[in-house]
Tab-separated table of C-alpha atoms in Angstrom:
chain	number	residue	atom	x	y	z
A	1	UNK	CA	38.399	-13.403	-29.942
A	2	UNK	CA	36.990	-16.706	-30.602
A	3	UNK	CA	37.178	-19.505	-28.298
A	4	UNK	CA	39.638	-21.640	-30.335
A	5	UNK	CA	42.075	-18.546	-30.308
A	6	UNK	CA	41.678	-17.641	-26.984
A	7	UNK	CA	42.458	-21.329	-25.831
A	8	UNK	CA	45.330	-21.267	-27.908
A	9	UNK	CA	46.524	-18.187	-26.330
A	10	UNK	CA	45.679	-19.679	-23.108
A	11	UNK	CA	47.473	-22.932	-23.771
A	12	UNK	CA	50.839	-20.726	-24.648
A	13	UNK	CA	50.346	-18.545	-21.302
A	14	UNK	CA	50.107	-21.699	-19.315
A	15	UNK	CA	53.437	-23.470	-20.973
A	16	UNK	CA	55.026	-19.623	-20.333
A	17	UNK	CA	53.720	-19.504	-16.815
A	18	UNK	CA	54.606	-23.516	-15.957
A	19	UNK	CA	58.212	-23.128	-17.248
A	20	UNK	CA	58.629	-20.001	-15.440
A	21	UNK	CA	56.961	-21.075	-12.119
A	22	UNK	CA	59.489	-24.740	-12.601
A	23	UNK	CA	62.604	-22.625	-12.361
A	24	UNK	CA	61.865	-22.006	-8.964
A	25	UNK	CA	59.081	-24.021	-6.860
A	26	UNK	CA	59.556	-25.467	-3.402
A	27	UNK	CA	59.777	-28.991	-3.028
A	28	UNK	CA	61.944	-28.447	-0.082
A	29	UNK	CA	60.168	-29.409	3.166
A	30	UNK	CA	63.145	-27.382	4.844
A	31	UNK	CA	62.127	-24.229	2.759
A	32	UNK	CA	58.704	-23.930	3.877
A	33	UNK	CA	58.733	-20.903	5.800
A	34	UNK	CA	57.336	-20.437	9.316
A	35	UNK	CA	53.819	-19.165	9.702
A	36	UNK	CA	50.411	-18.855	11.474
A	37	UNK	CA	47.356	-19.909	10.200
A	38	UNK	CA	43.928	-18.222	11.527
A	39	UNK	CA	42.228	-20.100	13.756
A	40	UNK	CA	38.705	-20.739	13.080
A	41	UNK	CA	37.808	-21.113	16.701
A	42	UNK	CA	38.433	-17.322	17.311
A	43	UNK	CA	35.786	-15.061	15.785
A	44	UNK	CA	36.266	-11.158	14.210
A	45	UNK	CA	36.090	-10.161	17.564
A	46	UNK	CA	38.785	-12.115	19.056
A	47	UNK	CA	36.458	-13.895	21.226
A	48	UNK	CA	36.739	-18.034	21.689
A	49	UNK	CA	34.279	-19.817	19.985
A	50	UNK	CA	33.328	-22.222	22.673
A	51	UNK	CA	29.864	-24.042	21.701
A	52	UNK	CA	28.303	-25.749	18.679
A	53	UNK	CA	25.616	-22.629	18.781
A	54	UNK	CA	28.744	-19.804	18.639
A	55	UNK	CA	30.255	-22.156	15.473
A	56	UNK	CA	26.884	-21.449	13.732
A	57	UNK	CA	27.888	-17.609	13.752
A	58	UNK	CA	31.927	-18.156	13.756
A	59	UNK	CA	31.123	-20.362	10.057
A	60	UNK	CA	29.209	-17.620	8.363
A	61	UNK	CA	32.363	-15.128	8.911
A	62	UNK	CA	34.723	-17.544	7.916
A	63	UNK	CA	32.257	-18.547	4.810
A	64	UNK	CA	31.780	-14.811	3.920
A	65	UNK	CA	35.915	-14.325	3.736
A	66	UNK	CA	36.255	-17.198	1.341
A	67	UNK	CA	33.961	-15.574	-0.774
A	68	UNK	CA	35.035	-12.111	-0.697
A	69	UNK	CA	38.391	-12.962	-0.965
A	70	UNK	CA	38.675	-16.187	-2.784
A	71	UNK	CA	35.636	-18.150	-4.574
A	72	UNK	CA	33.351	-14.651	-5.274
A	73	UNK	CA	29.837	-14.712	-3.961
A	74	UNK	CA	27.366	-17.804	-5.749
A	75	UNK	CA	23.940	-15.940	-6.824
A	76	UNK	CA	20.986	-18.310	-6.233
A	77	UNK	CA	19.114	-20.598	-7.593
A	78	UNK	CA	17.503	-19.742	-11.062
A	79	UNK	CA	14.523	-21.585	-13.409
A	80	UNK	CA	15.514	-24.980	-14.484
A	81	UNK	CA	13.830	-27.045	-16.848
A	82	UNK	CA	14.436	-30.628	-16.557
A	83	UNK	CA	14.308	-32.464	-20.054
A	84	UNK	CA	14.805	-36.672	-19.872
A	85	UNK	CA	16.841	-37.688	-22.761
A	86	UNK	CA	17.086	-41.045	-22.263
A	87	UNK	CA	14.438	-42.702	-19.746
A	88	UNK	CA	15.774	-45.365	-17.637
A	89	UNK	CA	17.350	-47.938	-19.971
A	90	UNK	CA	19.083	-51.669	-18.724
A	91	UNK	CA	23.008	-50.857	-19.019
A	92	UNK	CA	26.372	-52.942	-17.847
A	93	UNK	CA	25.058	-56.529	-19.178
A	94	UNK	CA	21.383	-55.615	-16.988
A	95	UNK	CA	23.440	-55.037	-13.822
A	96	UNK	CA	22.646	-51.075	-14.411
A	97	UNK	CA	19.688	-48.776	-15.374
A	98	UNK	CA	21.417	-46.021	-17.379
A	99	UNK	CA	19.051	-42.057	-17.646
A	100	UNK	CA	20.249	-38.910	-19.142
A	101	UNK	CA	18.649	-35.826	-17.864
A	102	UNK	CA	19.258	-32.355	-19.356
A	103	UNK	CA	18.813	-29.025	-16.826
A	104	UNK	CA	17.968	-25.866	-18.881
A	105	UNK	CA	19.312	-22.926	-16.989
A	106	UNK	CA	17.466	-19.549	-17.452
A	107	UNK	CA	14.969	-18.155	-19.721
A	108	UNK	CA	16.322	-18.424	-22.801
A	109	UNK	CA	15.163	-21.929	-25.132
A	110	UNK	CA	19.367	-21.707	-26.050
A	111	UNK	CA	20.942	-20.729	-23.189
A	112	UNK	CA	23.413	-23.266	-20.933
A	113	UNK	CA	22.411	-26.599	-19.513
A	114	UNK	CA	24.185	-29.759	-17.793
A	115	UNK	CA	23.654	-33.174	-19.090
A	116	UNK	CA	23.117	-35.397	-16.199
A	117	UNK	CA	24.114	-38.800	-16.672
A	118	UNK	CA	23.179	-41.889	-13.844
A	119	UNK	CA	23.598	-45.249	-13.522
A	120	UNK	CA	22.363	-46.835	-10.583
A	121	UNK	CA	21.822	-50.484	-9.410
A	122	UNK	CA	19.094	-52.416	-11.402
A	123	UNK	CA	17.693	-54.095	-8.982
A	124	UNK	CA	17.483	-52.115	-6.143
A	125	UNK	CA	14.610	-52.201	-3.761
A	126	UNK	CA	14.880	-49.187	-2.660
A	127	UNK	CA	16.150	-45.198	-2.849
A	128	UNK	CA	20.534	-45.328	-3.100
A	129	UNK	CA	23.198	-43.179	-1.647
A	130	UNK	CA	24.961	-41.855	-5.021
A	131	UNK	CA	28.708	-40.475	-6.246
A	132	UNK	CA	28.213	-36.896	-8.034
A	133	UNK	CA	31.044	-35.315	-9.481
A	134	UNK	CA	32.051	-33.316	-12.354
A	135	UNK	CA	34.668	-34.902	-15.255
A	136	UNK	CA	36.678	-33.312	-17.721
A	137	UNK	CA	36.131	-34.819	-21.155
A	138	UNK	CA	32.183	-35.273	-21.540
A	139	UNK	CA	30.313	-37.772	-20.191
A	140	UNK	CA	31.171	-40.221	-22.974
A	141	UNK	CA	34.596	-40.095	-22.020
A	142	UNK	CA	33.606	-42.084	-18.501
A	143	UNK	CA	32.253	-45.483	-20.069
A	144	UNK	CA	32.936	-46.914	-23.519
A	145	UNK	CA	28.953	-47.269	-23.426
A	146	UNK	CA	27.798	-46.357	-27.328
A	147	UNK	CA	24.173	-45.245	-25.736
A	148	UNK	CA	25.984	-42.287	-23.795
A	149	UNK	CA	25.458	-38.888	-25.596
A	150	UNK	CA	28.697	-37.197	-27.292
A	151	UNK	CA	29.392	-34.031	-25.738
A	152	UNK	CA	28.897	-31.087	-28.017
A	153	UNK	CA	30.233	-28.720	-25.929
A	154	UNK	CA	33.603	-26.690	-26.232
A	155	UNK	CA	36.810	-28.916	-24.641
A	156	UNK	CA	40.560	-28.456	-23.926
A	157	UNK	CA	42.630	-29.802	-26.764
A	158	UNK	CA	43.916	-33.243	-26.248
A	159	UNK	CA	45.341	-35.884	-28.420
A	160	UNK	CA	45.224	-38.725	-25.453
A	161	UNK	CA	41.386	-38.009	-25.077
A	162	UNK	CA	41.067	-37.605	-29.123
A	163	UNK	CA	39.614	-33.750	-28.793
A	164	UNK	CA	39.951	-32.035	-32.384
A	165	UNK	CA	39.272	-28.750	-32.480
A	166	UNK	CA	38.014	-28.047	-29.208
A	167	UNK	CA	35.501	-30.813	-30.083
A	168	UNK	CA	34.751	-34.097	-29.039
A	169	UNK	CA	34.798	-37.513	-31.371
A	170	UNK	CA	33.608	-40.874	-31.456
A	171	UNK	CA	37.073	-41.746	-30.472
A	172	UNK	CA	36.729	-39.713	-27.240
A	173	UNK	CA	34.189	-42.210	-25.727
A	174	UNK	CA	35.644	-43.964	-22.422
A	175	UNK	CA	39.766	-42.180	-22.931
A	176	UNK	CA	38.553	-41.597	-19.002
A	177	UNK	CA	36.851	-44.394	-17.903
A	178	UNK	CA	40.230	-45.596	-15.822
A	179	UNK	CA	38.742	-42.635	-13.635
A	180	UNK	CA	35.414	-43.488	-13.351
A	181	UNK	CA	34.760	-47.340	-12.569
A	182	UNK	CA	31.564	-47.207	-13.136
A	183	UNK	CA	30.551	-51.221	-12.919
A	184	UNK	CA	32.491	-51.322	-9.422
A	185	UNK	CA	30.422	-48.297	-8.071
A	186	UNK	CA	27.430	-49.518	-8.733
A	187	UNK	CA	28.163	-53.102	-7.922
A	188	UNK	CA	28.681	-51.618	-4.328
A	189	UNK	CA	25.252	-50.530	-4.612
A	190	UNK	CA	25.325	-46.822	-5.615
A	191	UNK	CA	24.556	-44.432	-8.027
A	192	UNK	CA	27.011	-42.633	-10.005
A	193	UNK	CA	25.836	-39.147	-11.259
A	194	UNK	CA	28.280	-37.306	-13.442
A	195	UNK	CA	28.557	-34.145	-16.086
A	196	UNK	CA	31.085	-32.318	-17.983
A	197	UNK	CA	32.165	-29.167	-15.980
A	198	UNK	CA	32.397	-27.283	-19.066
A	199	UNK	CA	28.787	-27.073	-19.250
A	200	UNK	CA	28.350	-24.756	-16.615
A	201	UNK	CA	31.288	-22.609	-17.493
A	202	UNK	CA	34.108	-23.733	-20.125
A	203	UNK	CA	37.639	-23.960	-19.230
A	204	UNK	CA	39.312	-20.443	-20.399
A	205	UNK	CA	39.614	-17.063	-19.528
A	206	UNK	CA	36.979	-15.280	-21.510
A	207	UNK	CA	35.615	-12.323	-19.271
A	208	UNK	CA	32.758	-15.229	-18.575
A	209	UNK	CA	30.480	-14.274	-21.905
A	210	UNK	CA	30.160	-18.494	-21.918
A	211	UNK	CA	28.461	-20.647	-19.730
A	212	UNK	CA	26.429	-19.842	-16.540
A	213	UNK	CA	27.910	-16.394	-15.849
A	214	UNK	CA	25.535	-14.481	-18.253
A	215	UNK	CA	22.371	-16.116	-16.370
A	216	UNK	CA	23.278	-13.583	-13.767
A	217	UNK	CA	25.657	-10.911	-15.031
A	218	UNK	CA	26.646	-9.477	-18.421
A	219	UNK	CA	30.317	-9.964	-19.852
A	220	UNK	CA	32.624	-8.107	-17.577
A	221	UNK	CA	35.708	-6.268	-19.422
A	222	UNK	CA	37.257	-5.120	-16.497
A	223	UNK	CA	36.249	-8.264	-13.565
A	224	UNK	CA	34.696	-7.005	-10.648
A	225	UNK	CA	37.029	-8.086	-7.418
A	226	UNK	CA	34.041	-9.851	-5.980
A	227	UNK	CA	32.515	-11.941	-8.929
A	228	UNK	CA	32.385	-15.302	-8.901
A	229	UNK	CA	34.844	-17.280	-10.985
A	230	UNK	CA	34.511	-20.766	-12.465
A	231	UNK	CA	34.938	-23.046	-9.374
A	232	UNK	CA	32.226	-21.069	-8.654
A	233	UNK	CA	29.788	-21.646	-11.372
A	234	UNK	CA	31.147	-25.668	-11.145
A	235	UNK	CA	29.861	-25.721	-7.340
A	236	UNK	CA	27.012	-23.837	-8.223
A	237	UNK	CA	26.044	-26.919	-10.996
A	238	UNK	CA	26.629	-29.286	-8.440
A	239	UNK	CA	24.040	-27.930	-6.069
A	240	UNK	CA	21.670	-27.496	-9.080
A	241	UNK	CA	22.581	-31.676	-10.256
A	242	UNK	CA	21.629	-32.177	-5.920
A	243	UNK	CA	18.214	-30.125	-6.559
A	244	UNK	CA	16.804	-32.365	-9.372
A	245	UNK	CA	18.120	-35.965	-7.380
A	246	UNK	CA	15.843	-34.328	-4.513
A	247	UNK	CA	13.483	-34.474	-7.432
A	248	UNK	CA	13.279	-38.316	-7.812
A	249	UNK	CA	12.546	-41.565	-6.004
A	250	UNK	CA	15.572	-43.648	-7.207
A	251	UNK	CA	18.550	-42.269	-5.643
A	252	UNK	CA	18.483	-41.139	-1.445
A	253	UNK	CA	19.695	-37.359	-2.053
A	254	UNK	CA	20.263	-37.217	1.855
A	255	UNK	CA	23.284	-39.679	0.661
A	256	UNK	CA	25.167	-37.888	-1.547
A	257	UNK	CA	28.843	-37.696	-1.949
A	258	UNK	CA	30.043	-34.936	-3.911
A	259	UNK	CA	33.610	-36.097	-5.260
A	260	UNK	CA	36.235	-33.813	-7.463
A	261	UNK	CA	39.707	-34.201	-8.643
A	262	UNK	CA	42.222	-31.458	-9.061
A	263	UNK	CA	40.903	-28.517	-9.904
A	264	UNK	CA	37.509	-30.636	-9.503
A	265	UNK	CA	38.493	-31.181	-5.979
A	266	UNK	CA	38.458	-27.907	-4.998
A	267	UNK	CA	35.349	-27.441	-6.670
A	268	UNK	CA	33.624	-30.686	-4.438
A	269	UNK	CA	35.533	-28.892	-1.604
A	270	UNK	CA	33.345	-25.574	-2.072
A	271	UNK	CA	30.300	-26.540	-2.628
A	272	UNK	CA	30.558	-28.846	0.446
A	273	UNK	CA	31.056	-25.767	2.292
A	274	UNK	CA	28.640	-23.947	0.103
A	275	UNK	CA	25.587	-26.437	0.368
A	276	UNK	CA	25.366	-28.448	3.347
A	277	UNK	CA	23.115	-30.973	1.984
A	278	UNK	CA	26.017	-33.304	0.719
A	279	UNK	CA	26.571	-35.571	3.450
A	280	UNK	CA	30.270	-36.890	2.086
A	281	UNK	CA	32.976	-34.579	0.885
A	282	UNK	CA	35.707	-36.345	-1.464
A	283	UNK	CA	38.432	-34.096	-2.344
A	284	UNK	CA	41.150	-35.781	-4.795
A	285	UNK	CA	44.541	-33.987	-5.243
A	286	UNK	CA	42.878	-30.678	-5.256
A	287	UNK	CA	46.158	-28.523	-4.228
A	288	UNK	CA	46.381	-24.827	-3.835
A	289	UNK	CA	43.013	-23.174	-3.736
A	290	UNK	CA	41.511	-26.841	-2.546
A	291	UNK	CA	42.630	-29.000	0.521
A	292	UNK	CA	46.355	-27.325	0.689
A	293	UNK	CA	47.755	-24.669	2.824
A	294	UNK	CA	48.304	-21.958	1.112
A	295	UNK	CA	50.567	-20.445	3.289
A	296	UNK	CA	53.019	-23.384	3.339
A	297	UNK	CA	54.384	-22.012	-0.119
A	298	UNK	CA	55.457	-25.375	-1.455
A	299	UNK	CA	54.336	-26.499	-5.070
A	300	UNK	CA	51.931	-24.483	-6.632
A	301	UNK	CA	51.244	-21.054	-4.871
A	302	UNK	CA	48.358	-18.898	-5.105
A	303	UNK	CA	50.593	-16.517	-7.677
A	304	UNK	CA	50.796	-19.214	-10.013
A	305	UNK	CA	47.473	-20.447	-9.938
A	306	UNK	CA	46.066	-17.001	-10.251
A	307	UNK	CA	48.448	-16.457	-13.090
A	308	UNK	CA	47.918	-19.416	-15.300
A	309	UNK	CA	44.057	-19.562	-14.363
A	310	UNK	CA	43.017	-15.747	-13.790
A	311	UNK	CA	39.346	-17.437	-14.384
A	312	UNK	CA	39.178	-19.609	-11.433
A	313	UNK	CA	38.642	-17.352	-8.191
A	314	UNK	CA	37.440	-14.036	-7.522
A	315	UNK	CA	39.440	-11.132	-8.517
A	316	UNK	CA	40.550	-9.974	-5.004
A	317	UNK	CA	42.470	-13.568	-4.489
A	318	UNK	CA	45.444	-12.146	-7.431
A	319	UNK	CA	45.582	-9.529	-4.470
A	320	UNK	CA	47.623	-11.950	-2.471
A	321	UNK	CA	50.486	-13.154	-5.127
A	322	UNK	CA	53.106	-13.921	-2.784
A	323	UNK	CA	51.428	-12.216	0.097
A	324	UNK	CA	49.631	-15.890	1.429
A	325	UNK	CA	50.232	-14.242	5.336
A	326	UNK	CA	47.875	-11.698	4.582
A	327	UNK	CA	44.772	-13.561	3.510
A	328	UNK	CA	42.087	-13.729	6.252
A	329	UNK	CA	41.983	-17.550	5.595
A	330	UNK	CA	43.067	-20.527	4.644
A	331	UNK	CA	42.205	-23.411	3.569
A	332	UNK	CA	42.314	-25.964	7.100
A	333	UNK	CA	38.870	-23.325	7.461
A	334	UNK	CA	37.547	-24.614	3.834
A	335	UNK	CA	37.116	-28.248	5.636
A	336	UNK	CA	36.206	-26.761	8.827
A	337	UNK	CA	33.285	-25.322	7.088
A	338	UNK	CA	32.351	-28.968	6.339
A	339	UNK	CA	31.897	-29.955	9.304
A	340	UNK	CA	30.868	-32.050	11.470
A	341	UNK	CA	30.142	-33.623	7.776
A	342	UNK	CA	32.569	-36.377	6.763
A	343	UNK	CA	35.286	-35.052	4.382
A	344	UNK	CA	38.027	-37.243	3.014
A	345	UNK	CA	41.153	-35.608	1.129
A	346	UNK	CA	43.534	-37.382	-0.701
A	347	UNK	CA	47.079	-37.248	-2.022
A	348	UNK	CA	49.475	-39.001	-4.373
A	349	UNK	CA	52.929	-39.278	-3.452
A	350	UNK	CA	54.534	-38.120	-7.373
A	351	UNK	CA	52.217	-35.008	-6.595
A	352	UNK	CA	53.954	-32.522	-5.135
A	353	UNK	CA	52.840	-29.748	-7.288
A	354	UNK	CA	49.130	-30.448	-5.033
A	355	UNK	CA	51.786	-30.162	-1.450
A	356	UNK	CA	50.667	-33.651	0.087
A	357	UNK	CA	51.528	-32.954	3.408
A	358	UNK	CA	49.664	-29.487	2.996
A	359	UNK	CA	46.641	-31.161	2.320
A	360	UNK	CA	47.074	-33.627	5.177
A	361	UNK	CA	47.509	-30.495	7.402
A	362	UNK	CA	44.077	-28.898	6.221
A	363	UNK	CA	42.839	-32.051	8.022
A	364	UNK	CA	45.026	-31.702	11.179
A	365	UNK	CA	44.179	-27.887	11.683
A	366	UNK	CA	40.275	-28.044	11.147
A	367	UNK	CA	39.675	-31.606	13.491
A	368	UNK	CA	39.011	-28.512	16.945
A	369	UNK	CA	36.013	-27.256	14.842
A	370	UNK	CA	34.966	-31.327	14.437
A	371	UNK	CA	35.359	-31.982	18.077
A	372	UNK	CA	33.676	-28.845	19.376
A	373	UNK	CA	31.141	-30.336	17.054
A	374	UNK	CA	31.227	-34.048	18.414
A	375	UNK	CA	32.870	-35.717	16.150
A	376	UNK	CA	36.300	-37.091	15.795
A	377	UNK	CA	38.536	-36.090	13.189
A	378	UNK	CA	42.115	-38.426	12.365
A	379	UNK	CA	42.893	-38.487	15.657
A	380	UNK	CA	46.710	-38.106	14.586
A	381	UNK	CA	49.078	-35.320	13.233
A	382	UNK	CA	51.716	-37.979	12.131
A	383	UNK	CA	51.980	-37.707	8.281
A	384	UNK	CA	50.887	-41.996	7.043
A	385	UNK	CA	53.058	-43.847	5.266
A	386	UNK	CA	51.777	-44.293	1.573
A	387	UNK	CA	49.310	-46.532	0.921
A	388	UNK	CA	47.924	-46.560	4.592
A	389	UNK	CA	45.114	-44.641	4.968
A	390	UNK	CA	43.396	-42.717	8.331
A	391	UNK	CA	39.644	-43.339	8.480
A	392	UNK	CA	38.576	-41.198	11.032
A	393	UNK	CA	35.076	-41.065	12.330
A	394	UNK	CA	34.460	-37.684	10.515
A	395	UNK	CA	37.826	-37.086	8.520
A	396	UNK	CA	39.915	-39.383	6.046
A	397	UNK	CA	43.138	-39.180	4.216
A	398	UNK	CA	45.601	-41.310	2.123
A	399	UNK	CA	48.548	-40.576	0.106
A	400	UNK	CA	49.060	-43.331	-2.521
A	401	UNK	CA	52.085	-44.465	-4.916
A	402	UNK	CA	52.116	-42.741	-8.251
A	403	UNK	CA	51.459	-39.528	-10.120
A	404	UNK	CA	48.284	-36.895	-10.112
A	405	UNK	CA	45.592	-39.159	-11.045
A	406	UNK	CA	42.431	-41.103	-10.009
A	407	UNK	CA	43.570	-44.645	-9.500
A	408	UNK	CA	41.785	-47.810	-8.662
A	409	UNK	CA	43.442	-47.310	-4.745
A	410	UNK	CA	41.874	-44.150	-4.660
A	411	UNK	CA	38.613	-45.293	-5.285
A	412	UNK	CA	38.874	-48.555	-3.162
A	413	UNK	CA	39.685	-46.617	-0.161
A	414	UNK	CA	36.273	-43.939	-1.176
A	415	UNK	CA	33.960	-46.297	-1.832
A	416	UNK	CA	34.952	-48.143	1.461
A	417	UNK	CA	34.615	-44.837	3.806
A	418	UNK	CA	31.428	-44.483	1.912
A	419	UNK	CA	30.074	-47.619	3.685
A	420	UNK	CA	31.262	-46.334	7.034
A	421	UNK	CA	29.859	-42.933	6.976
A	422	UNK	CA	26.598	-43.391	5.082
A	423	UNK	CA	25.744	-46.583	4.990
């Protein structure tokens, strides 16, 4: 099946599985049923996990059971070969210095790579705390800048972002940039390092023959329970984007904030827990699989997320469709394994397919492991009124007005905790 078919078929089993999963999703606070989440303060054993030195061993169970039964296991690192495609060139009227850097995964001259793209402060005098995240339409689509490479890669159709034929255009370049302000990030003295998530592993279900999968594992017909799915692969590339910043004098790699949105949340979510070099974790609206409870039930459930996108997680997660109570974790343990690293999660109030207050509660449930680990987490369980956000010494959260979306709020409110916790 060719891509273009298969994300046409995928496209039609996603409108099937949304209209079916509409007819009857919880948006009823009142409906969420009672439950008990699994405490990451008691190990396998039952035993109280009482010192910073006991959390060491208590993470690395909880960290195994997300990826047995949730993300899949990450291989290592492979060979990379680092290409510059555009040296360090004067960008944003001189305020900027603009580079493109390629990463060539593997052996093979043609197999995948990510196309870095940075802009950091012109005139700094020395090394910056940086942004990285993943976007969804190709670097181009961030900045109207002509100088930024078109994307070549394979893309999700979409009129708004001018994407014909699973292709990018000249039309494409900045249909995003209202998510990425890139003049205002590095005005506040940082670096913003970006790529298009499809490099490391496009955006469909295609037994992972595409992207970074077959650097490690041939085409699988029938998935292995335990292999690693695509927010897999997209953590794995953010590591690999954190390896080649440790590479270079410009940008302070011990200050780097790995930021996602949506299903790019949950991917900055994981490989904060996965690499523990990132000192700030942003997660944006990340939902079910990311910052959410799972086993609140409200908006989008683990059934319908497996069901619409099979490719995301590990096989054995599709084991707990509408059994949430019998998964060994959830997802208050995903930020626990951040800490005591600053994480900040955020919510829109329109969102409710992404369960708000779930996310909030992720917060609320993992702030024991912070303070075992000296550090303060909200310091409240009261859900905030919108638009007033908690910054906590070591956690942050805000809901804001409006719809699932990055918004100029939302990155006000980032770039400001930013200050606090690594500057």
């Amino acid at each position: 099946m060719s891509p273009l078919t298969t994300a046409i078929a995928l496209a039609i089993a996603s409108l099937l599985a949304s209209v079916a999963a509409a007819q009857d999703v919880n948006y009823d606070e009142s409906k969420v049923p009672a439950f008990t989440l699994p405490d990451p303060l008691i190990d396998a054993s039952g035993k109280a996990v009482a010192t910073p030195e006991a959390w060491r061993s208590r993470r690395e169970e909880i960290f195994r059971l997300f990826e047995d039964h949730v993300y899949g296991r990450m291989p290592g690192k492979v060979d990379v070969r680092v290409a510059v495609t555009e040296e360090p060139t004067e960008a944003l009227e001189g305020k900027a210095l603009r580079e493109q850097i390629t990463l060539h995964f593997g052996p093979r001259e043609n197999g995948p790579a990510m196309h870095l793209l940075i802009y950091r402060p012109n005139e700094a005098k020395e090394p910056v705390p940086a942004f990285l995240g993943l976007n969804f339409f190709g670097n181009h689509s961030i900045h109207p800048d002509p100088a930024i490479h078109l994307s070549k890669a394979w893309m999700r159709e979409s009129k708004d972002k001018a994407i014909v034929d699973n292709r990018a255009t000249e039309a494409s370049r900045g249909k995003s940039a209202s998510r990425w302000p890139v003049e205002t990030i590095v005005g506040q003295s940082y670096a913003l390092v970006t790529a298009y998530y499809g490099d490391l592993d496009p955006d469909y279900d295609d037994s992972f023959g595409n992207g970074v999968h077959p650097i490690f594992e041939p085409p699988h017909s029938e998935r292995p329970l335990e292999l690693w799915g695509a927010i897999g692969a997209w953590a794995w590339g953010l590591s690999r984007a954190l390896d080649y910043l440790e590479s270079i004098d410009s940008i302070d790699a011990k200050r780097i904030a790995v930021f996602g949105h949506s299903r790019l949340g949950k991917t900055a979510l994981w490989a904060g827990a996965c690499d523990e070099r990132f000192a700030l974790v942003i997660s944006n609206e990340s939902g079910c699989g990311g910052a959410a409870l799972s086993r609140r039930r409200y908006g989008e459930t683990i059934e319908r997320i497996t069901t619409r996108f099979p490719h995301w997680f590990c096989g054995k997660l599709w084991t707990y469709n509408g059994r949430e109570d019998a998964i060994p974790v959830d997802q208050h343990q995903l930020i626990a394994l951040i800490a005591p690293r600053p994480v900040y999660v955020a919510s829109a109030e329109e969102d409710r397919w992404a369960d708000p207050k779930g996310e909030f509660l992720s917060l609320v449930h993992a702030e024991p492991v912070y303070r075992l680990l000296g550090k303060k987490g909200l310091g409240t369980s009261e859900y905030p009124r919108v638009e007033e956000p908690i910054h906590g010494e070591a956690q942050a959260y805000h809901v804001r007005k409006g719809p699932h979306d990055v918004r100029p709020f939302d990155w006000q409110q980032f770039l400001k905790y930013a200050d606090e916790v690594m500057k």
